[in-house]
Amino acid sequence: MTDPMQLLKVPTEAFEIRPIGVVRTGFEEVRDCPMSGRRNPATSRIELAPEYHGALQNIELASHLWVLYWLHKSDRTARIRQARGSQVARGVFASRAPNRPNPIGLSAVQLLNHSDGVLTISGLDCIDGTPVVDLKPVVPQEDARPEATIGW
């Protein structure tokens, strides 16, 4: 049988994502997490590996950061899911569900402080110990989409 990815001409070789740090939120289980980062005004920390401390140069020029993280406790076989408190089922690509084929999380957080490779932030919605894979500044002129809508 032919691999469907070959039919789509999608490269199928594995690639590697290495964590750059870890999240410290205090949430022990997924059920303890808020449904979104905007619903979590509490402070959290991102502790970066020492080899990435230099990559924080001028990070304080951004008031907010995009945090990309690996949802390491997710069910990667999930295709359909139902949101907490919702009766509507959606495909995972039509949801913000943590259970998905490649469980990459994304949150826009407020940067409150940074010192010695530790970022103090607010607005994160993942469990303690979640691996961080990247940080990027939120650029309001590029990231804001006032015309965006959602039918939820």
Coordinates of C-alpha atoms in Angstrom, one line a residue:
M1 CA 0.0 0.0 0.0
T2 CA 1.3 3.5 -0.9
D3 CA 2.0 5.9 2.0
P4 CA -0.6 8.7 1.7
M5 CA 2.2 11.2 2.6
Q6 CA 4.1 10.1 -0.5
L7 CA 1.0 10.7 -2.6
L8 CA 0.9 14.3 -1.2
K9 CA 4.6 14.7 -1.8
V10 CA 5.2 15.6 1.8
P11 CA 8.6 14.9 3.2
T12 CA 8.3 12.2 5.7
E13 CA 11.7 12.1 7.3
A14 CA 11.8 12.8 11.0
F15 CA 13.0 16.1 12.3
E16 CA 14.1 17.0 15.7
I17 CA 12.8 19.7 18.0
R18 CA 14.9 20.3 21.1
P19 CA 13.6 22.0 24.2
I20 CA 15.2 25.3 25.1
G21 CA 13.7 25.3 28.6
V22 CA 10.8 24.3 30.9
V23 CA 7.7 26.0 32.2
R24 CA 7.0 26.4 35.9
T25 CA 3.2 27.0 36.4
G26 CA 2.3 25.1 39.5
F27 CA -0.4 23.2 37.6
E28 CA 0.1 19.5 38.2
E29 CA -2.6 18.1 35.9
V30 CA -4.1 19.2 32.6
R31 CA -7.5 19.5 34.3
D32 CA -6.0 22.1 36.7
C33 CA -5.0 24.4 33.8
P34 CA -7.2 27.3 32.8
M35 CA -8.9 26.9 29.4
S36 CA -6.7 29.6 27.9
G37 CA -3.7 31.7 28.9
R38 CA -5.9 34.9 29.0
R39 CA -7.8 33.2 31.8
N40 CA -4.7 32.9 33.9
P41 CA -3.5 36.2 35.4
A42 CA -1.1 34.3 37.8
T43 CA 2.6 34.5 37.2
S44 CA 4.6 31.6 35.9
R45 CA 8.2 31.1 35.0
I46 CA 10.1 29.9 32.0
E47 CA 13.5 28.5 32.9
L48 CA 15.9 28.4 29.9
A49 CA 18.8 26.1 29.6
P50 CA 22.1 28.0 30.2
E51 CA 23.2 27.6 26.5
Y52 CA 20.2 29.9 25.5
H53 CA 20.6 32.7 28.1
G54 CA 22.4 34.8 25.5
A55 CA 19.5 34.5 23.1
L56 CA 17.5 36.7 25.6
Q57 CA 19.4 39.8 24.7
N58 CA 16.9 42.7 24.4
I59 CA 14.0 40.5 25.2
E60 CA 12.7 43.2 27.5
L61 CA 11.9 45.3 24.4
A62 CA 8.9 43.1 24.0
S63 CA 6.0 43.5 26.4
H64 CA 4.5 40.2 25.2
L65 CA 6.0 36.9 23.9
W66 CA 4.7 34.0 21.9
V67 CA 5.6 30.8 23.8
L68 CA 5.7 27.6 21.8
Y69 CA 5.7 24.5 23.9
W70 CA 5.5 20.7 23.5
L71 CA 2.3 19.3 25.2
H72 CA 4.2 16.2 26.3
K73 CA 1.2 14.5 28.0
S74 CA -1.1 14.8 25.0
D75 CA -2.9 12.1 23.1
R76 CA -1.4 12.2 19.6
T77 CA -4.1 9.9 18.2
A78 CA -7.0 12.3 18.8
R79 CA -8.8 13.6 15.7
I80 CA -12.1 14.7 17.1
R81 CA -12.6 16.4 20.5
Q82 CA -15.2 18.1 22.6
A83 CA -14.2 21.3 24.5
R84 CA -14.6 21.4 28.3
G85 CA -18.1 22.5 29.0
S86 CA -19.2 22.2 25.3
Q87 CA -21.6 19.9 23.6
V88 CA -20.1 20.5 20.2
A89 CA -17.5 18.1 18.8
R90 CA -14.8 19.5 16.4
G91 CA -11.8 18.2 14.6
V92 CA -8.6 18.9 16.4
F93 CA -7.5 21.3 13.6
A94 CA -10.7 23.3 14.2
S95 CA -10.0 23.6 18.0
R96 CA -7.3 24.7 20.4
A97 CA -7.2 21.2 22.0
P98 CA -4.0 20.0 23.5
N99 CA -4.6 16.5 22.1
R100 CA -3.4 16.6 18.5
P101 CA -1.0 14.8 16.1
N102 CA 1.8 17.2 16.8
P103 CA 1.0 18.7 20.2
I104 CA 2.5 22.1 19.9
G105 CA 1.1 24.7 22.3
L106 CA 1.1 28.4 21.6
S107 CA 0.4 31.2 24.1
A108 CA 0.8 34.9 24.0
V109 CA 2.2 35.9 27.5
Q110 CA 3.1 39.1 29.2
L111 CA 6.7 39.4 30.0
L112 CA 7.0 40.8 33.5
N113 CA 10.7 40.3 34.2
H114 CA 13.8 38.3 33.3
S115 CA 16.9 37.5 35.2
D116 CA 19.6 34.8 34.8
G117 CA 17.7 32.9 32.1
V118 CA 14.4 32.9 34.0
L119 CA 11.5 34.7 32.5
T120 CA 8.6 35.7 34.8
I121 CA 5.4 35.9 32.8
S122 CA 1.7 35.9 33.1
G123 CA -0.9 34.3 30.8
L124 CA 0.3 30.7 30.4
D125 CA -2.1 27.7 30.5
C126 CA 0.0 24.5 30.6
I127 CA 1.2 22.1 33.2
D128 CA 4.4 22.4 35.3
G129 CA 7.3 20.9 33.5
T130 CA 6.1 21.5 30.0
P131 CA 9.1 21.7 27.6
V132 CA 9.4 25.1 25.9
V133 CA 10.6 24.9 22.2
D134 CA 10.7 28.5 21.2
L135 CA 10.1 32.1 22.2
K136 CA 9.2 35.0 19.8
P137 CA 8.2 38.6 20.5
V138 CA 4.6 39.5 19.9
V139 CA 4.6 42.2 17.2
P140 CA 1.3 44.0 17.4
Q141 CA 1.4 45.4 13.8
E142 CA 2.0 41.9 12.4
D143 CA 0.1 39.6 14.9
A144 CA -3.1 41.5 15.4
R145 CA -5.9 40.4 13.1
P146 CA -9.0 42.6 13.9
E147 CA -10.9 41.1 11.0
A148 CA -10.5 37.5 12.4
T149 CA -13.7 35.7 13.5
I150 CA -14.6 32.4 15.0
G151 CA -18.0 30.7 15.0
W152 CA -17.9 29.3 18.5

